[in-house]
Coordinates of C-alpha atoms in Angstrom, one line a residue:
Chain A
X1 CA 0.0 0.0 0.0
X2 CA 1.5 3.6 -1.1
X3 CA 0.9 6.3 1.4
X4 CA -2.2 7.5 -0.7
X5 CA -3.8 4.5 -0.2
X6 CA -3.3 4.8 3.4
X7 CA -5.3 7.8 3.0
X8 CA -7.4 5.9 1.5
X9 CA -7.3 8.4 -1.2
X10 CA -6.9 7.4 -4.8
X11 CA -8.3 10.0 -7.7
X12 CA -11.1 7.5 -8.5
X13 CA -12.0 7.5 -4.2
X14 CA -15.9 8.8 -4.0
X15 CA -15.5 12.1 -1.2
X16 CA -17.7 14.5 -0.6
X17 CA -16.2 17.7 -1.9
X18 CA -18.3 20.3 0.6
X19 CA -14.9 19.5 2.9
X20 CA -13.6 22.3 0.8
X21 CA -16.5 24.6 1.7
X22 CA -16.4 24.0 4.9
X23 CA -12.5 24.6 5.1
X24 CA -12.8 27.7 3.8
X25 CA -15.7 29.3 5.6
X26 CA -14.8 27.7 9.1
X27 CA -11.4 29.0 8.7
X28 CA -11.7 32.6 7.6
X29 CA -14.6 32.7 10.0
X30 CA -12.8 31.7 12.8
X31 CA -10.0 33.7 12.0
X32 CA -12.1 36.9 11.4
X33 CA -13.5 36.6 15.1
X34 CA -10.0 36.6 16.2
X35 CA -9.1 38.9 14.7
X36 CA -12.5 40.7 15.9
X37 CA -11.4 39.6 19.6
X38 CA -8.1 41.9 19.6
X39 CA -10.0 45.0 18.5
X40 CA -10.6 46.3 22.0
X41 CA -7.4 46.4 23.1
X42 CA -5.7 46.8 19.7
X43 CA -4.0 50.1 20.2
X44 CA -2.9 48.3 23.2
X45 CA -0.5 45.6 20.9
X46 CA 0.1 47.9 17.6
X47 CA -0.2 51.8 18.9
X48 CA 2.7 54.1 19.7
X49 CA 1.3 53.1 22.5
X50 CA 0.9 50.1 23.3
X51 CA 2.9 47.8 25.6
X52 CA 5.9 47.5 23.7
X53 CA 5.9 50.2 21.4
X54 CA 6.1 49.6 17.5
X55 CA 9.7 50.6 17.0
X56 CA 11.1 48.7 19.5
X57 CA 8.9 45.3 18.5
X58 CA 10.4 46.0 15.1
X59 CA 13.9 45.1 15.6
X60 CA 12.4 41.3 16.5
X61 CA 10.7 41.0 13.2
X62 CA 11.5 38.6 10.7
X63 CA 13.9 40.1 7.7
X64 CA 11.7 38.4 5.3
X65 CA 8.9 40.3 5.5
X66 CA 7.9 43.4 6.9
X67 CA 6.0 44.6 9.9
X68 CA 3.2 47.5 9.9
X69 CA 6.3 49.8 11.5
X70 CA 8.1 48.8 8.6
X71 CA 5.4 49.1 5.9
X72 CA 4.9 53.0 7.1
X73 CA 8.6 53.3 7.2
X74 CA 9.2 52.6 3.7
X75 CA 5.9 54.5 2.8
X76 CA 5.4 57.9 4.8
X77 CA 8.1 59.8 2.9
X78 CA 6.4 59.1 -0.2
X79 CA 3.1 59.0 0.4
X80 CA 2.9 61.5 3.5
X81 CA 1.3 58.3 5.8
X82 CA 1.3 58.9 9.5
X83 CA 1.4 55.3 11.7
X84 CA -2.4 55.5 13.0
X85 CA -3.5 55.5 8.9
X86 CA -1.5 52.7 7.8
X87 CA -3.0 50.8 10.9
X88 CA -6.2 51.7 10.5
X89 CA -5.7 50.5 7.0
X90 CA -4.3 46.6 8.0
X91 CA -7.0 46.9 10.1
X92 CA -9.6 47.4 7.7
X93 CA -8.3 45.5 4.6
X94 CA -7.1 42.4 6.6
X95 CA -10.9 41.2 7.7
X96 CA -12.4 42.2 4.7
X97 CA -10.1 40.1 2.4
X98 CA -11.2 37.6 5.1
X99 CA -14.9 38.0 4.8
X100 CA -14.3 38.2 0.7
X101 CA -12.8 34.5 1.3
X102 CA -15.4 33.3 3.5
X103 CA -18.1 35.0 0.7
X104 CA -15.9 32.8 -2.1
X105 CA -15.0 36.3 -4.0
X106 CA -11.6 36.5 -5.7
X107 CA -11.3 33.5 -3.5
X108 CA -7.5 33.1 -4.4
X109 CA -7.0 36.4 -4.4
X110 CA -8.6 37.0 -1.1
X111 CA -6.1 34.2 0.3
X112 CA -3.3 35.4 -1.1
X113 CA -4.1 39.0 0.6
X114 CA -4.9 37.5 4.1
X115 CA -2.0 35.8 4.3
X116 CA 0.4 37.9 3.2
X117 CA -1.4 40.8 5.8
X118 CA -1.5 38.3 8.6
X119 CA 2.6 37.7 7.7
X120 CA 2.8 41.3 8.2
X121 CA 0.8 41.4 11.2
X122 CA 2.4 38.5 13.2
X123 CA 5.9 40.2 12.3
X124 CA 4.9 42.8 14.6
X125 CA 3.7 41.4 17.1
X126 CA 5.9 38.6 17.4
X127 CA 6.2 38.6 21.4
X128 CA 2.5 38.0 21.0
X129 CA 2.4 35.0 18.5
X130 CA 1.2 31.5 19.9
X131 CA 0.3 27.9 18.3
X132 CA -2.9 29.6 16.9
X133 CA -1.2 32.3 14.5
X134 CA 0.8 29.3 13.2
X135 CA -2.3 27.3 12.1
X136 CA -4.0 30.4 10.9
X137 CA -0.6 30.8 8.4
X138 CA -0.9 26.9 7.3
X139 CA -4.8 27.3 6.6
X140 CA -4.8 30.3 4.8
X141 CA -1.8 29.1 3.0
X142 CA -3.9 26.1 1.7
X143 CA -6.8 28.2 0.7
X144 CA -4.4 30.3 -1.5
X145 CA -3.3 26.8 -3.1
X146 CA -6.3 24.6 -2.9
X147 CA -9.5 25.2 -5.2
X148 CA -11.6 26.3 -2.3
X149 CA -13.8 28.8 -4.2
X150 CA -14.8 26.3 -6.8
X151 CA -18.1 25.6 -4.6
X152 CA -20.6 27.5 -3.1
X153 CA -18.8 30.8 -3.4
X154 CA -19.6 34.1 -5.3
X155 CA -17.2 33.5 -8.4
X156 CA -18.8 30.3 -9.3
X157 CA -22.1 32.1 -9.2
X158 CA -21.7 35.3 -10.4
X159 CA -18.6 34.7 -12.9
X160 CA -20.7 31.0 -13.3
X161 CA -16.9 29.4 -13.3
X162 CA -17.1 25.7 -13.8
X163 CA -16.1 23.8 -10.8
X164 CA -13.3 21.1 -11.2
X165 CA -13.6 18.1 -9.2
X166 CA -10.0 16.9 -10.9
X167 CA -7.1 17.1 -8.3
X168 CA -9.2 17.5 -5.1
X169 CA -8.3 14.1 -3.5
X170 CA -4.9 14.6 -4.0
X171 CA -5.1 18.6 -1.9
X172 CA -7.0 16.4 0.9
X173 CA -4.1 13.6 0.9
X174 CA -1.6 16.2 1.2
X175 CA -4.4 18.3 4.0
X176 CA -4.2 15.0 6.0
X177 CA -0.7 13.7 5.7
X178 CA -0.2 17.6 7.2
X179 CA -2.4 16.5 10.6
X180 CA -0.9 13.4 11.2
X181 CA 2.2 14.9 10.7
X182 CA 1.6 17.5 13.5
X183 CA -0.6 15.2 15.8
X184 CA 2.4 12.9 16.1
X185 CA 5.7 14.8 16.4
X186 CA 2.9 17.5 19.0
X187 CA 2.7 13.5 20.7
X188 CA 6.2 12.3 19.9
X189 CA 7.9 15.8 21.8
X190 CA 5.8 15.0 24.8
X191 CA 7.1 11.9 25.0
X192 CA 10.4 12.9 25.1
X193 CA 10.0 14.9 28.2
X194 CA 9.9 12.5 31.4
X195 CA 7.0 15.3 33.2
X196 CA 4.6 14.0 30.7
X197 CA 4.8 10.9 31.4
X198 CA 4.5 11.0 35.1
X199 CA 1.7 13.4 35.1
X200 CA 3.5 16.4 36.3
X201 CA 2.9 18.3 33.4
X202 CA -0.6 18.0 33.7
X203 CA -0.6 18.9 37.1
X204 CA 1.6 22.1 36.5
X205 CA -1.2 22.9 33.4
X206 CA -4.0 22.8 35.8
X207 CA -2.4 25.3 38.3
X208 CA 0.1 27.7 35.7
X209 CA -2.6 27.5 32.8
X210 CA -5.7 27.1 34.2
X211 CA -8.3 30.1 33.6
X212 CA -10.9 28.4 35.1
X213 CA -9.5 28.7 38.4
X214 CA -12.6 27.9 40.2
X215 CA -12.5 24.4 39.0
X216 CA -10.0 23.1 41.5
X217 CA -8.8 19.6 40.9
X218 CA -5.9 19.5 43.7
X219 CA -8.3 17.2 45.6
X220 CA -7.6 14.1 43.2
X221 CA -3.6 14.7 44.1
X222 CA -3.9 11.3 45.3
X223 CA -5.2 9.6 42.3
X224 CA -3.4 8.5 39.1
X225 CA -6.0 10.9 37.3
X226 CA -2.6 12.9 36.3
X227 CA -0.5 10.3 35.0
X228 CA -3.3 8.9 33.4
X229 CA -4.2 12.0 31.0
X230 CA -0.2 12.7 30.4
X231 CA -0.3 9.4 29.1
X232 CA -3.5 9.6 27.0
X233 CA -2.3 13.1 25.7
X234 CA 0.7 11.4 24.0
X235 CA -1.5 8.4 22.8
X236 CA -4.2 10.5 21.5
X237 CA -1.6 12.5 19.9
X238 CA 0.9 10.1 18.8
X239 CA -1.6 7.2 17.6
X240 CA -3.7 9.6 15.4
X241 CA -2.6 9.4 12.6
X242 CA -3.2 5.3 12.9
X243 CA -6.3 5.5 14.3
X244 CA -7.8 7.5 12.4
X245 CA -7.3 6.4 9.4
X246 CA -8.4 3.0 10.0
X247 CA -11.7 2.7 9.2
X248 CA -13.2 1.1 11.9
X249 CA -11.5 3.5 14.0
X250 CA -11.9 7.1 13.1
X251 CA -14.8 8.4 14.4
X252 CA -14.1 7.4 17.6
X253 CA -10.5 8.8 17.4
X254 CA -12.1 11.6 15.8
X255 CA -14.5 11.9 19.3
X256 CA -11.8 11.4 21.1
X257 CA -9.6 13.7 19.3
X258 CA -12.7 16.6 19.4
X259 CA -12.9 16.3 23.3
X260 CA -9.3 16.5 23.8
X261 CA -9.6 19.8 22.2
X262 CA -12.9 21.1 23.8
X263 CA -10.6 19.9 27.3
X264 CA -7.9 22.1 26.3
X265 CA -9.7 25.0 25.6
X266 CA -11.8 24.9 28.8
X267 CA -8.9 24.5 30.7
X268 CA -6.3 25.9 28.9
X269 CA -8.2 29.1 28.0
X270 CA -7.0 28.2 24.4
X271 CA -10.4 28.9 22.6
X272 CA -9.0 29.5 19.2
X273 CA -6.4 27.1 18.9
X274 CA -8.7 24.4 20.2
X275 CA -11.5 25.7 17.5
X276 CA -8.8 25.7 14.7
X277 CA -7.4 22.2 15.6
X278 CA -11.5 20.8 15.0
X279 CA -11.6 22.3 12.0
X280 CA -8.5 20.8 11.1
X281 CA -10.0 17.4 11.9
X282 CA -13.2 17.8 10.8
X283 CA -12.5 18.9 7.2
X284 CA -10.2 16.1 7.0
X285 CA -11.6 13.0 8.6
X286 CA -15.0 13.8 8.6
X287 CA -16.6 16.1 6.2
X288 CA -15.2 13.7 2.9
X289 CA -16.3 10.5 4.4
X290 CA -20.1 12.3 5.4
X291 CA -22.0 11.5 2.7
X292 CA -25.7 12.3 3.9
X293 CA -24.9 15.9 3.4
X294 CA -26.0 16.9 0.1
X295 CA -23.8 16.5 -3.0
X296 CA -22.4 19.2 -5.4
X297 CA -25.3 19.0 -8.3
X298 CA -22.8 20.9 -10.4
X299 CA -19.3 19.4 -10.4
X300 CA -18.2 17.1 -13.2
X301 CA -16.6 14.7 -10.9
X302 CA -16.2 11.1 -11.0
X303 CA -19.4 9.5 -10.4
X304 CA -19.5 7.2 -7.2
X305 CA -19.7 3.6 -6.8
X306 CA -22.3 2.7 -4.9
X307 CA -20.6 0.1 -3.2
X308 CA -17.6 2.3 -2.4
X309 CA -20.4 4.4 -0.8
X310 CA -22.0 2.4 1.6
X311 CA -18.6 0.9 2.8
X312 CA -17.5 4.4 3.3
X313 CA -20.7 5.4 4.9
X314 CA -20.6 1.7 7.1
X315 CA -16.8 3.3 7.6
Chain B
X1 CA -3.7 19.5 -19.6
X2 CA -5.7 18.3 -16.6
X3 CA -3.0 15.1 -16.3
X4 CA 0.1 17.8 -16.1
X5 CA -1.6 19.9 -13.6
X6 CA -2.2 16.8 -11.5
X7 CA 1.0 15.8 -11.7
X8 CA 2.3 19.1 -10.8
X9 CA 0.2 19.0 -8.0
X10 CA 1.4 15.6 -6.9
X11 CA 5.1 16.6 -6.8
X12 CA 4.3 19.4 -4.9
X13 CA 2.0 17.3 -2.3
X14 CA 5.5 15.0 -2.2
X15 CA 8.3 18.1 -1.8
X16 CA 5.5 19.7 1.1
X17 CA 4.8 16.8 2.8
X18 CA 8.3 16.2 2.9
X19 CA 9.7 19.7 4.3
X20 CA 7.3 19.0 6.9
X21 CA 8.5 16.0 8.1
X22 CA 12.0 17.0 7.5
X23 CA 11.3 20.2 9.6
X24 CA 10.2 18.5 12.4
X25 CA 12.7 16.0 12.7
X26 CA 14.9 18.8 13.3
X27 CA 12.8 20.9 15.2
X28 CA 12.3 17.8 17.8
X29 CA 15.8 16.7 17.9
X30 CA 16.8 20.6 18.8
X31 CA 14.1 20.6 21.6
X32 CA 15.3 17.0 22.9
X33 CA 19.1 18.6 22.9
X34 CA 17.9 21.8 25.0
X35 CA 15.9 19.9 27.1
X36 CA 18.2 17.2 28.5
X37 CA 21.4 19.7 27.8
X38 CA 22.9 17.6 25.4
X39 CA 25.5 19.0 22.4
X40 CA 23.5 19.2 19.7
X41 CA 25.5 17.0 16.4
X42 CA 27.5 19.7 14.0
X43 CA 26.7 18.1 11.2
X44 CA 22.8 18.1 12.0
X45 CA 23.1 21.2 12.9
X46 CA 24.8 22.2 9.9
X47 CA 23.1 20.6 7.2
X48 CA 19.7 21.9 8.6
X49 CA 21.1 25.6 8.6
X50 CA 22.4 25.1 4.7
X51 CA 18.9 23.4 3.9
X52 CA 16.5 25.8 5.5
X53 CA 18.5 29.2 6.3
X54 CA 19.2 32.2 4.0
X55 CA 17.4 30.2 0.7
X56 CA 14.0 30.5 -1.1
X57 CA 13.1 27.6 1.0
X58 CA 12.8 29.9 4.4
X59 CA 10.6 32.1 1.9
X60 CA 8.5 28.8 1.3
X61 CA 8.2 28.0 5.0
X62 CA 7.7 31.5 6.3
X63 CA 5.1 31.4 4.0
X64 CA 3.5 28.5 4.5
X65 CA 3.9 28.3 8.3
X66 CA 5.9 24.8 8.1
X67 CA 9.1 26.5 8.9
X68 CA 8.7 25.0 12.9
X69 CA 8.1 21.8 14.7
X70 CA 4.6 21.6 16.2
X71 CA 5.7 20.4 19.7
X72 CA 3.0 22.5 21.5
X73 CA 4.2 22.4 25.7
X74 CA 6.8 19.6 25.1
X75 CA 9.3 18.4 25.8
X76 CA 7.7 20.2 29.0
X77 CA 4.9 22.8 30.1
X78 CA 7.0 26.2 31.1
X79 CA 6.0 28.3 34.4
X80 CA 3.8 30.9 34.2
X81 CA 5.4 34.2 33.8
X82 CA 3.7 37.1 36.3
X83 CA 4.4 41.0 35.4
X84 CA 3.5 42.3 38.6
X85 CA 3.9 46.2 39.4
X86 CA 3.7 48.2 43.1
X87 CA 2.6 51.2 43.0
X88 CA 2.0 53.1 46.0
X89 CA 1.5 50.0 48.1
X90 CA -1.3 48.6 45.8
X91 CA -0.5 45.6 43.2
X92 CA -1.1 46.9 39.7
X93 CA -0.9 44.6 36.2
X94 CA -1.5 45.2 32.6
X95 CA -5.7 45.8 31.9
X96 CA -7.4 44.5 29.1
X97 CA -11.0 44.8 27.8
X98 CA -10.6 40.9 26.1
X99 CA -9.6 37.4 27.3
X100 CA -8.1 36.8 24.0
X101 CA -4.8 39.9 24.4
X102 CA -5.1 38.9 27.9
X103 CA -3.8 35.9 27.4
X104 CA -1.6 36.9 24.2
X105 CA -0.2 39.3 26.9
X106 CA 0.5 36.2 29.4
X107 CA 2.2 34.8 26.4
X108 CA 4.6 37.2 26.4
X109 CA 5.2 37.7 30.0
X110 CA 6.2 33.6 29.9
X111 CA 8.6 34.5 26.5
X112 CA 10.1 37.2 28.5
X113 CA 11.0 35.8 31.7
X114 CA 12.2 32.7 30.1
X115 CA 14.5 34.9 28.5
X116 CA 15.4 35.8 32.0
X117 CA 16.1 32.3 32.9
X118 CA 17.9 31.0 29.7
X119 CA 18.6 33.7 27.6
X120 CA 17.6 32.2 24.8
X121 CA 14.9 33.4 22.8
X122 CA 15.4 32.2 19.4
X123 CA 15.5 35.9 18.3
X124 CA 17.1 36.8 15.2
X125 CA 19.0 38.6 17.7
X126 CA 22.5 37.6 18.1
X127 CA 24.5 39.7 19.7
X128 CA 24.1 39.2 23.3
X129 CA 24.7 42.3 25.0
X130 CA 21.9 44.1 21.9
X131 CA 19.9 41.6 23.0
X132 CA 19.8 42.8 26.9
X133 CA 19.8 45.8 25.5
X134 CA 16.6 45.2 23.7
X135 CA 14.5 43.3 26.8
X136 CA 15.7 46.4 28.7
X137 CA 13.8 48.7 26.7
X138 CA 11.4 46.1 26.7
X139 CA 10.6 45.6 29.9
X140 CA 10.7 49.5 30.7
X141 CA 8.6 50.6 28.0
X142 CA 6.1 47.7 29.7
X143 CA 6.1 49.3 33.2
X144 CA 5.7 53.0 31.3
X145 CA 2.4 51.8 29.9
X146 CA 1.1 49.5 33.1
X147 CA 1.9 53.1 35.1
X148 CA -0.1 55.2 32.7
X149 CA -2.9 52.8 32.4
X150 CA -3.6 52.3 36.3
X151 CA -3.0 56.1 36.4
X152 CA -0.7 55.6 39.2
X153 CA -0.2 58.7 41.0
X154 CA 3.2 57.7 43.0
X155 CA 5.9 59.4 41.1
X156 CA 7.6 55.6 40.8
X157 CA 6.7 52.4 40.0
X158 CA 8.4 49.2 40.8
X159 CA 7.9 46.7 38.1
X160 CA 8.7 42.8 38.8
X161 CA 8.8 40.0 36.4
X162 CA 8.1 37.0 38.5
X163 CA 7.6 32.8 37.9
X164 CA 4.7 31.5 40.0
X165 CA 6.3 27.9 41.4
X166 CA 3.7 25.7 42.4
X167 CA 4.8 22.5 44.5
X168 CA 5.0 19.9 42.2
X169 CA 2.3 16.9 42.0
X170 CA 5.2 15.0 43.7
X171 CA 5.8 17.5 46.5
X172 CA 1.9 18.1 46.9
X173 CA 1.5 14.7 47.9
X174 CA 4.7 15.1 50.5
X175 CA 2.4 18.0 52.1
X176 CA 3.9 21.0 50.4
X177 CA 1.1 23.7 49.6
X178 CA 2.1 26.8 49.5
X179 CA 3.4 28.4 46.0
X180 CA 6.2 30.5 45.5
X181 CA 6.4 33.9 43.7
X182 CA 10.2 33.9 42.1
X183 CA 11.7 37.5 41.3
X184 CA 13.4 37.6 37.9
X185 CA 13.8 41.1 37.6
X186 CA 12.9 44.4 39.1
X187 CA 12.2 47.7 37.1
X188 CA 11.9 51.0 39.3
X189 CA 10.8 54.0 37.1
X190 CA 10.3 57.9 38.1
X191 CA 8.3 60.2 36.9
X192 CA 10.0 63.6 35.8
X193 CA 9.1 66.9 34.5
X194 CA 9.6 67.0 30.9

């Protein structure tokens, strides 16, 4: 078996392609209401000033891209831009090329734009960044390369562009050889540090990282609760990429998998990452396998075997 | 057409999938080395710098956010990082409107007193006395805005970048309970007339 058949991906293999939808709406929704979150205390990360003023953030930036500072550096003399107008502007063009995604208009286009703005805006802000910002770059990244807009978006009704089924199986091979990548070196590293396997790093996560500090769980100090979810972190993790793509597996890995995330974020306070990380899984391992939802009427793609379908839908 | 597109497609699927795993092979090695303080191999260390550093392949993964490991809290979950400030006798901290920059704040409080402890940052930094240059400004320009923002009417403010130790599960069970606020560095700043 090659690794595609793993995936149980060949090009003939009967998905459903609303996974690409659903990975570009959930993701530049998500990311939008992120983005939204900051706003209140925006001036407090990108201002003059804020905590650690723009100037000083910039000498931490990335030489590969700019930062905002940079950006009205290289543009004021010309263009006469103070700093507050070329903030207002990232803030302003950076959720609408998001919305324009989410909308499917100038879908690659509107990817392309995201990203490179939410480069720009993680290079100054860098003290700031956390697991989240890297899986927003990755997703948008794929929308720019996938053919995300091809369904249920505003260029393939109002240009009436013809959707192309051809080459989507081999974007969700690559999407899912990506999670199972991450899942198991994210397991692999925890395994290499002796605290999670004796549960102390669970207990220091409960007490350092815990924002729901009225949940205290210091009275099962006694039990092997600790040890027992260090060790079924790094299995979870680590056997994912296994698990779930066995077929009599996966949607319990996937449950599994789902509630490990809702755990972190109400524990961890991680909301976003957590919400990113189900999307991740969802779009993967269960939207192409779901074939109850309804079916593109309009996509010339291979048509399905029926057997194929009821084992996948058994699956 | 179609067929040379897929194919195209296919390679690049191949060459991706493959910076990612190559990527993190490194990325956990490096963390494995730090963590247990071990020398990390020249030659890895090398042929990772000539393979990913200063070449259009740090524009790919800069790009594509595959240019780090995903080892999210491993090999180990750091201590919390605490910006605590005194002013007048009260405890003061940064304010914010939304959980979310709370908690990017927090994130940065951990980055910078871990930079405290190891002084290693994996800034593009090098030069070690810029770089303490650098947190310097950076701390003071933090305990400059936490004054203004609690409108502290002291003429100074004591700034203190802290780790919270909790007793370890191990140490909780021996009858340890009490935590432990450790001082990485203090920041005093005055007001003056301009």
């Amino acid at each position: 078996m090659n690794a595609r058949g793993f995936f149980h991906l060949s090009d003939q293999t009967p998905v459903n392609k609303l996974w690409l939808v659903f990975f570009r709406c959930s993701v530049s929704a998500l990311i939008v209401l992120n983005f939204a979150s900051m706003q209140a205390d925006f001036n407090d990360i990108f201002s003059a000033n804020s905590y650690i003023p723009p100037d000083i953030n910039n000498v931490l930036r990335s030489h590969l891209l700019p930062s905002i500072y940079g950006v009205y550096r290289s543009l004021s003399p010309t263009f006469h831009l103070s700093y507050p107008t070329v903030l207002l502007t990232f803030r302003i063009v950076y959720p609408v090329a998001l919305l324009s995604l989410f909308a499917g208009l100038f879908t690659r286009i509107s990817a392309g734009i995201a990203l490179l703005l939410q480069l720009v805006i993680l290079n100054s802000m860098d003290l700031y960044c956390y697991g989240f910002d890297a899986f927003t770059t990755i997703a948008l990244f794929y929308c720019v390369i996938f053919p995300v807009g091809a369904e249920f978006s505003l260029d393939n009704y109002v240009f009436k562009r013809s959707a192309k089924a051809a080459g989507n199986n081999q974007f969700l091979w690559v999407l899912r050889a990506h999670i199972c990548i991450i899942y198991f070196f994210s397991g692999f590293e925890k395994l290499l540090g002796y605290n999670w396997r004796n549960g102390e790093s669970i207990w220091k996560m409960v007490h350092g990282y815990n924002v729901l500090s009225f949940i205290d769980l210091d009275f099962l100090y006694k039990t092997p609760i600790f040890f027992i979810a260090g060790w079924g972190t790094i299995i979870v993790e680590m056997f994912y990429p296994l698990f779930i793509n066995i077929p009599k597996t996966r949607k319990a890995w996937l449950i599994v998998t789902i509630s490990f995330h809702v755990m972190i974020a109400f524990f961890m306070g991680l909301y976003f990452f957590s919400a990113m990380m189900i999307i991740f899984s969802v779009t993967t391992y269960y939207i192409p396998f779901n074939m109850r939802v309804p079916q593109l009427s309009n996509t010339p793609g291979p048509i399905p075997n029926t057997k194929e379908l009821e084992l996948t839908n058994a699956a | 057409m179609a067929n040379r597109k897929q194919r195209l497609t296919n390679y690049w699927g191949w060459f991706h999938i493959g910076f990612i795993i190559l990527v993190c092979c490194y990325s956990t090695y490096h963390k494995y080395c730090r963590f247990y303080n071990v020398p990390e191999n020249q030659a890895i260390k090398k042929t990772n710098m000539a393979l990913f550093t200063g070449n259009v392949l740090t524009y790919y993964s800069r790009l594509s956010g595959t240019g780090a490991g995903y080892g999210f809290f491993a090999p180990q979950i750091k201590s919390t990082g605490l910006i605590i400030g005194d002013c007048d006798g009260n405890r003061i901290g940064a304010r914010f409107k939304n959980f979310e920059t709370m908690m990017r704040f927090n994130v940065m409080a951990g980055r910078v007193t871990d930079y405290l402890i190891t002084k290693d940052d994996g800034s593009p930094i090098t030069d070690s006395a810029l770089k303490s240059k650098f947190y310097d400004l950076v701390f003071k320009s933090i305990a400059v805005k936490v004054y203004n923002q609690n409108q502290c009417s002291q003429d100074t403010l004591h700034m203190s970048y802290n780790i919270i130790n909790f007793p370890t599960l191990r140490q909780y069970r021996a009858g340890r309970r009490s935590y432990q606020l450790i001082t990485t560095k203090e920041v005093s700043i005055v007001k003056t007339a301009e």
